[in-house]
Amino acid sequence: MPTDCLFCKIVAGAIPANRVYEDELCIGFPDINPQTPTHILIVPKEHVASQAKAVEKHKPLLGHLMMAAADLARTHKLDRGYRVVVNTGDEGGQTVQHLHLHLLGGRAMSWPPG
Ligand code: 5GP
Ligand code: ZN
């Protein structure tokens, strides 16, 4: 694990986060700067720098993260809909270089993104 990775530090417990979800492969915790009433980050315990760095061995992990998002959406009662976002690379708006899903919900959202 890169010692300077923010999300690796959160996974390790070195930086606190309110874990609203945890299983053997990932954790979920609220975004520090929420963009919607519900804004949860779903972060794999393994350091993968971005979706662009995912390789064949990560295929089950990627499915697992999507399933965790579906489960969290149900437990947070996002019955009217929600969005799952994976910002990737500079043009994708990624600011933390550790793969993560944003689970966004609780208000209507527009499309396309800015
Ligand atoms: P990205 O821009 O890479 O897609 O998403 C990174 C997200 O991490 C941002 O939405 C940002 O608000 C969130 N974030 C950055 N630092 C922290 C932190 O220390 N704790 C939590 N909970 N979220 C953070
Ligand atoms: Zn990391």
PDB file of C-alpha atoms and ligand atoms in Angstrom:
ATOM      1  CA  MET A   1       0.000   0.000   0.000  1.00  0.00           C
ATOM      2  CA  PRO A   2       1.329   3.457  -0.834  1.00  0.00           C
ATOM      3  CA  THR A   3       1.971   5.107   2.536  1.00  0.00           C
ATOM      4  CA  ASP A   4       0.704   8.452   1.232  1.00  0.00           C
ATOM      5  CA  CYS A   5      -2.678   7.156   0.019  1.00  0.00           C
ATOM      6  CA  LEU A   6      -5.593   8.777   1.882  1.00  0.00           C
ATOM      7  CA  PHE A   7      -8.037   5.924   1.331  1.00  0.00           C
ATOM      8  CA  CYS A   8      -5.463   3.263   2.291  1.00  0.00           C
ATOM      9  CA  LYS A   9      -5.061   5.191   5.562  1.00  0.00           C
ATOM     10  CA  ILE A  10      -8.831   5.191   6.086  1.00  0.00           C
ATOM     11  CA  VAL A  11      -9.018   1.452   5.300  1.00  0.00           C
ATOM     12  CA  ALA A  12      -6.210   0.850   7.831  1.00  0.00           C
ATOM     13  CA  GLY A  13      -7.985   2.994  10.452  1.00  0.00           C
ATOM     14  CA  ALA A  14      -5.142   5.516  10.618  1.00  0.00           C
ATOM     15  CA  ILE A  15      -7.590   8.251   9.553  1.00  0.00           C
ATOM     16  CA  PRO A  16     -11.074   8.034  11.058  1.00  0.00           C
ATOM     17  CA  ALA A  17     -14.219   7.555   8.984  1.00  0.00           C
ATOM     18  CA  ASN A  18     -17.745   6.532   9.924  1.00  0.00           C
ATOM     19  CA  ARG A  19     -17.921   3.058   8.375  1.00  0.00           C
ATOM     20  CA  VAL A  20     -21.538   2.625   7.372  1.00  0.00           C
ATOM     21  CA  TYR A  21     -20.580  -0.551   5.512  1.00  0.00           C
ATOM     22  CA  GLU A  22     -17.759  -3.080   5.698  1.00  0.00           C
ATOM     23  CA  ASP A  23     -17.115  -6.536   4.330  1.00  0.00           C
ATOM     24  CA  GLU A  24     -14.031  -8.564   3.463  1.00  0.00           C
ATOM     25  CA  LEU A  25     -13.288  -6.574   0.310  1.00  0.00           C
ATOM     26  CA  CYS A  26     -14.482  -3.005   0.825  1.00  0.00           C
ATOM     27  CA  ILE A  27     -15.694  -0.289   3.180  1.00  0.00           C
ATOM     28  CA  GLY A  28     -18.303   2.443   2.807  1.00  0.00           C
ATOM     29  CA  PHE A  29     -18.246   5.825   4.561  1.00  0.00           C
ATOM     30  CA  PRO A  30     -19.820   9.259   4.009  1.00  0.00           C
ATOM     31  CA  ASP A  31     -18.013  11.714   1.756  1.00  0.00           C
ATOM     32  CA  ILE A  32     -16.501  14.596   3.754  1.00  0.00           C
ATOM     33  CA  ASN A  33     -17.948  17.071   1.223  1.00  0.00           C
ATOM     34  CA  PRO A  34     -21.356  15.594   0.325  1.00  0.00           C
ATOM     35  CA  GLN A  35     -22.855  16.585  -3.029  1.00  0.00           C
ATOM     36  CA  THR A  36     -26.260  15.032  -2.315  1.00  0.00           C
ATOM     37  CA  PRO A  37     -28.188  14.249   0.903  1.00  0.00           C
ATOM     38  CA  THR A  38     -26.768  10.719   0.728  1.00  0.00           C
ATOM     39  CA  HIS A  39     -23.181  10.590  -0.541  1.00  0.00           C
ATOM     40  CA  ILE A  40     -21.273   7.452   0.369  1.00  0.00           C
ATOM     41  CA  LEU A  41     -17.844   6.418  -0.867  1.00  0.00           C
ATOM     42  CA  ILE A  42     -17.331   2.698  -1.498  1.00  0.00           C
ATOM     43  CA  VAL A  43     -13.634   1.889  -1.323  1.00  0.00           C
ATOM     44  CA  PRO A  44     -11.878  -1.431  -1.932  1.00  0.00           C
ATOM     45  CA  LYS A  45      -9.471  -2.540   0.797  1.00  0.00           C
ATOM     46  CA  GLU A  46      -6.940  -3.370  -1.910  1.00  0.00           C
ATOM     47  CA  HIS A  47      -5.128  -0.357  -3.330  1.00  0.00           C
ATOM     48  CA  VAL A  48      -6.089   0.006  -6.990  1.00  0.00           C
ATOM     49  CA  ALA A  49      -5.164   3.478  -8.221  1.00  0.00           C
ATOM     50  CA  SER A  50      -8.172   3.941 -10.504  1.00  0.00           C
ATOM     51  CA  GLN A  51     -10.600   2.120 -12.759  1.00  0.00           C
ATOM     52  CA  ALA A  52      -8.060   2.697 -15.531  1.00  0.00           C
ATOM     53  CA  LYS A  53      -5.623   0.468 -13.592  1.00  0.00           C
ATOM     54  CA  ALA A  54      -8.077  -2.401 -13.145  1.00  0.00           C
ATOM     55  CA  VAL A  55      -6.957  -5.658 -14.743  1.00  0.00           C
ATOM     56  CA  GLU A  56      -8.581  -9.052 -15.298  1.00  0.00           C
ATOM     57  CA  LYS A  57      -7.994 -10.226 -11.701  1.00  0.00           C
ATOM     58  CA  HIS A  58     -10.074  -7.287 -10.457  1.00  0.00           C
ATOM     59  CA  LYS A  59     -13.216  -8.391 -12.319  1.00  0.00           C
ATOM     60  CA  PRO A  60     -14.878  -9.978  -9.235  1.00  0.00           C
ATOM     61  CA  LEU A  61     -13.894  -6.974  -7.093  1.00  0.00           C
ATOM     62  CA  LEU A  62     -15.531  -4.531  -9.510  1.00  0.00           C
ATOM     63  CA  GLY A  63     -18.765  -6.526  -9.436  1.00  0.00           C
ATOM     64  CA  HIS A  64     -18.535  -6.718  -5.634  1.00  0.00           C
ATOM     65  CA  LEU A  65     -18.262  -2.925  -5.357  1.00  0.00           C
ATOM     66  CA  MET A  66     -21.338  -2.443  -7.566  1.00  0.00           C
ATOM     67  CA  MET A  67     -23.273  -4.920  -5.436  1.00  0.00           C
ATOM     68  CA  ALA A  68     -22.214  -3.085  -2.271  1.00  0.00           C
ATOM     69  CA  ALA A  69     -23.580   0.111  -3.857  1.00  0.00           C
ATOM     70  CA  ALA A  70     -26.899  -1.607  -4.580  1.00  0.00           C
ATOM     71  CA  ASP A  71     -27.094  -2.913  -0.996  1.00  0.00           C
ATOM     72  CA  LEU A  72     -26.249   0.498   0.475  1.00  0.00           C
ATOM     73  CA  ALA A  73     -28.844   2.179  -1.756  1.00  0.00           C
ATOM     74  CA  ARG A  74     -31.453  -0.213  -0.352  1.00  0.00           C
ATOM     75  CA  THR A  75     -30.422   0.270   3.277  1.00  0.00           C
ATOM     76  CA  HIS A  76     -30.426   4.049   2.784  1.00  0.00           C
ATOM     77  CA  LYS A  77     -33.901   3.861   1.202  1.00  0.00           C
ATOM     78  CA  LEU A  78     -32.925   5.512  -2.080  1.00  0.00           C
ATOM     79  CA  ASP A  79     -36.160   4.193  -3.555  1.00  0.00           C
ATOM     80  CA  ARG A  80     -36.654   7.105  -5.960  1.00  0.00           C
ATOM     81  CA  GLY A  81     -33.306   6.461  -7.626  1.00  0.00           C
ATOM     82  CA  TYR A  82     -29.648   7.163  -7.236  1.00  0.00           C
ATOM     83  CA  ARG A  83     -26.405   7.474  -9.144  1.00  0.00           C
ATOM     84  CA  VAL A  84     -23.140   5.523  -8.930  1.00  0.00           C
ATOM     85  CA  VAL A  85     -20.114   7.451 -10.205  1.00  0.00           C
ATOM     86  CA  VAL A  86     -16.492   6.405 -10.708  1.00  0.00           C
ATOM     87  CA  ASN A  87     -14.429   9.480 -11.509  1.00  0.00           C
ATOM     88  CA  THR A  88     -11.356   8.294 -13.393  1.00  0.00           C
ATOM     89  CA  GLY A  89      -8.194  10.237 -14.219  1.00  0.00           C
ATOM     90  CA  ASP A  90      -7.708  13.971 -14.694  1.00  0.00           C
ATOM     91  CA  GLU A  91     -10.507  14.548 -17.205  1.00  0.00           C
ATOM     92  CA  GLY A  92     -12.796  12.309 -15.190  1.00  0.00           C
ATOM     93  CA  GLY A  93     -12.339  14.556 -12.160  1.00  0.00           C
ATOM     94  CA  GLN A  94     -10.586  11.986  -9.946  1.00  0.00           C
ATOM     95  CA  THR A  95      -8.874  13.644  -6.966  1.00  0.00           C
ATOM     96  CA  VAL A  96      -8.029  10.648  -4.741  1.00  0.00           C
ATOM     97  CA  GLN A  97      -5.859   8.097  -6.528  1.00  0.00           C
ATOM     98  CA  HIS A  98      -7.465   5.006  -4.975  1.00  0.00           C
ATOM     99  CA  LEU A  99     -10.423   3.469  -6.819  1.00  0.00           C
ATOM    100  CA  HIS A 100     -13.790   4.362  -5.299  1.00  0.00           C
ATOM    101  CA  LEU A 101     -17.474   4.496  -6.143  1.00  0.00           C
ATOM    102  CA  HIS A 102     -19.610   7.484  -5.215  1.00  0.00           C
ATOM    103  CA  LEU A 103     -23.160   6.498  -4.227  1.00  0.00           C
ATOM    104  CA  LEU A 104     -25.249   9.647  -4.659  1.00  0.00           C
ATOM    105  CA  GLY A 105     -28.916  10.019  -3.820  1.00  0.00           C
ATOM    106  CA  GLY A 106     -31.645  11.860  -1.996  1.00  0.00           C
ATOM    107  CA  ARG A 107     -32.386  14.515  -4.629  1.00  0.00           C
ATOM    108  CA  ALA A 108     -33.013  14.712  -8.368  1.00  0.00           C
ATOM    109  CA  MET A 109     -29.850  15.009 -10.475  1.00  0.00           C
ATOM    110  CA  SER A 110     -29.340  16.442 -13.937  1.00  0.00           C
ATOM    111  CA  TRP A 111     -27.653  14.912 -16.975  1.00  0.00           C
ATOM    112  CA  PRO A 112     -25.229  15.310 -18.713  1.00  0.00           C
ATOM    113  CA  PRO A 113     -22.515  16.105 -16.150  1.00  0.00           C
ATOM    114  CA  GLY A 114     -20.656  19.398 -16.393  1.00  0.00           C
TER     115      GLY A 114
HETATM  116  P1  5GP B   1     -12.894  11.868  -6.448  1.00  0.00           P
HETATM  117  O1  5GP B   1     -12.843  13.359  -6.670  1.00  0.00           O
HETATM  118  O2  5GP B   1     -11.508  11.280  -6.459  1.00  0.00           O
HETATM  119  O3  5GP B   1     -13.845  11.144  -7.346  1.00  0.00           O
HETATM  120  O4  5GP B   1     -13.513  11.667  -5.006  1.00  0.00           O
HETATM  121  C1  5GP B   1     -12.783  11.836  -3.837  1.00  0.00           C
HETATM  122  C2  5GP B   1     -13.782  12.185  -2.760  1.00  0.00           C
HETATM  123  O5  5GP B   1     -13.162  11.997  -1.508  1.00  0.00           O
HETATM  124  C3  5GP B   1     -14.272  13.629  -2.809  1.00  0.00           C
HETATM  125  O6  5GP B   1     -15.669  13.658  -3.032  1.00  0.00           O
HETATM  126  C4  5GP B   1     -13.893  14.186  -1.432  1.00  0.00           C
HETATM  127  O7  5GP B   1     -14.873  15.028  -0.882  1.00  0.00           O
HETATM  128  C5  5GP B   1     -13.687  12.925  -0.607  1.00  0.00           C
HETATM  129  N1  5GP B   1     -12.723  13.054   0.458  1.00  0.00           N
HETATM  130  C6  5GP B   1     -11.504  13.634   0.402  1.00  0.00           C
HETATM  131  N2  5GP B   1     -10.865  13.531   1.580  1.00  0.00           N
HETATM  132  C7  5GP B   1     -11.710  12.867   2.412  1.00  0.00           C
HETATM  133  C8  5GP B   1     -11.605  12.459   3.788  1.00  0.00           C
HETATM  134  O8  5GP B   1     -10.604  12.675   4.475  1.00  0.00           O
HETATM  135  N3  5GP B   1     -12.674  11.815   4.312  1.00  0.00           N
HETATM  136  C9  5GP B   1     -13.806  11.557   3.575  1.00  0.00           C
HETATM  137  N4  5GP B   1     -14.797  10.921   4.185  1.00  0.00           N
HETATM  138  N5  5GP B   1     -13.924  11.921   2.278  1.00  0.00           N
HETATM  139  C10 5GP B   1     -12.900  12.566   1.707  1.00  0.00           C
HETATM  140 ZN    ZN B   2      -4.761   3.381  -1.554  1.00  0.00          ZN
END
